[in-house]
Amino acid sequence: RSVFFGEDEDDASGATVEGEREISIEMIHLNDVLRILPFERVPADGVVVLGTSDVDESLLTGESRAVPKKLGSTVVGGSVNG
């Protein structure tokens, strides 16, 4: 899965997002691009394709500090976008 963070629809990478809609987790498919807004839970494992954020991965690591994510970073389903 691919994800991007925040509310901006484009950045320095030149990537853009169009045709956005809300879907249930059961409808997520390989190569879908998902927008993860602040304080939302990441619905599936994926790779950041646009934006940056800090993600709470305490469910995996026990660490209370959020982990910075940027283009190319992996994210884990169940973690929380900060």
Tab-separated table of C-alpha atoms in Angstrom:
chain	number	residue	atom	x	y	z
A	1	ARG	CA	0.000	0.000	0.000
A	2	SER	CA	1.133	3.535	-0.547
A	3	VAL	CA	0.332	6.349	1.826
A	4	PHE	CA	0.761	10.056	2.075
A	5	PHE	CA	0.416	12.353	5.025
A	6	GLY	CA	-1.168	15.717	5.610
A	7	GLU	CA	-3.551	17.858	3.675
A	8	ASP	CA	-1.323	19.089	0.821
A	9	GLU	CA	-2.056	17.471	-2.515
A	10	ASP	CA	1.341	18.073	-4.045
A	11	ASP	CA	4.931	18.658	-2.947
A	12	ALA	CA	8.452	19.016	-4.317
A	13	SER	CA	8.330	15.474	-5.748
A	14	GLY	CA	5.777	16.643	-8.300
A	15	ALA	CA	3.312	13.941	-7.231
A	16	THR	CA	-0.370	14.851	-7.066
A	17	VAL	CA	-3.507	13.125	-5.844
A	18	GLU	CA	-6.843	13.272	-7.636
A	19	GLY	CA	-10.182	11.521	-7.301
A	20	GLU	CA	-10.156	11.100	-3.550
A	21	ARG	CA	-12.916	9.180	-1.745
A	22	GLU	CA	-13.392	7.446	1.587
A	23	ILE	CA	-13.519	3.629	1.497
A	24	SER	CA	-13.754	0.819	4.036
A	25	ILE	CA	-10.596	-1.069	4.974
A	26	GLU	CA	-11.874	-4.151	3.141
A	27	MET	CA	-11.691	-2.244	-0.159
A	28	ILE	CA	-7.963	-1.426	0.075
A	29	HIS	CA	-5.948	-3.027	-2.731
A	30	LEU	CA	-2.289	-3.294	-3.646
A	31	ASN	CA	-0.979	0.008	-5.122
A	32	ASP	CA	-3.830	2.110	-3.690
A	33	VAL	CA	-2.689	5.518	-2.435
A	34	LEU	CA	-4.214	6.369	0.930
A	35	ARG	CA	-4.304	9.767	2.636
A	36	ILE	CA	-3.680	9.455	6.362
A	37	LEU	CA	-4.767	12.589	8.204
A	38	PRO	CA	-3.345	13.620	11.588
A	39	PHE	CA	-4.358	11.313	14.460
A	40	GLU	CA	-5.783	8.692	12.106
A	41	ARG	CA	-4.676	5.074	12.352
A	42	VAL	CA	-2.697	3.686	9.393
A	43	PRO	CA	-5.031	0.988	7.979
A	44	ALA	CA	-2.385	-1.236	6.336
A	45	ASP	CA	1.363	-1.605	5.921
A	46	GLY	CA	2.707	0.686	3.235
A	47	VAL	CA	5.291	3.143	1.912
A	48	VAL	CA	5.121	6.932	2.065
A	49	VAL	CA	4.781	8.394	-1.447
A	50	LEU	CA	3.950	11.995	-0.541
A	51	GLY	CA	4.329	14.183	2.538
A	52	THR	CA	6.025	13.820	5.893
A	53	SER	CA	4.812	13.128	9.415
A	54	ASP	CA	5.666	11.581	12.759
A	55	VAL	CA	4.011	8.232	13.428
A	56	ASP	CA	3.312	6.615	16.801
A	57	GLU	CA	4.599	3.036	16.486
A	58	SER	CA	4.407	2.244	20.196
A	59	LEU	CA	2.221	-0.788	19.481
A	60	LEU	CA	5.299	-2.380	17.853
A	61	THR	CA	8.238	-0.929	19.715
A	62	GLY	CA	6.901	0.193	23.090
A	63	GLU	CA	8.712	3.485	22.449
A	64	SER	CA	6.607	6.511	23.365
A	65	ARG	CA	8.312	8.859	20.876
A	66	ALA	CA	6.856	9.217	17.411
A	67	VAL	CA	9.009	8.096	14.473
A	68	PRO	CA	9.604	10.614	11.640
A	69	LYS	CA	8.384	9.428	8.225
A	70	LYS	CA	9.201	10.868	4.807
A	71	LEU	CA	9.175	9.834	1.146
A	72	GLY	CA	10.142	6.155	0.918
A	73	SER	CA	9.634	5.388	4.627
A	74	THR	CA	7.651	2.282	5.539
A	75	VAL	CA	4.586	2.536	7.773
A	76	VAL	CA	2.912	-0.246	9.685
A	77	GLY	CA	-0.810	-0.869	9.858
A	78	GLY	CA	-2.200	0.033	13.259
A	79	SER	CA	0.287	2.827	13.941
A	80	VAL	CA	-1.092	6.343	14.428
A	81	ASN	CA	-0.227	9.368	12.310
A	82	GLY	CA	0.856	12.246	14.550
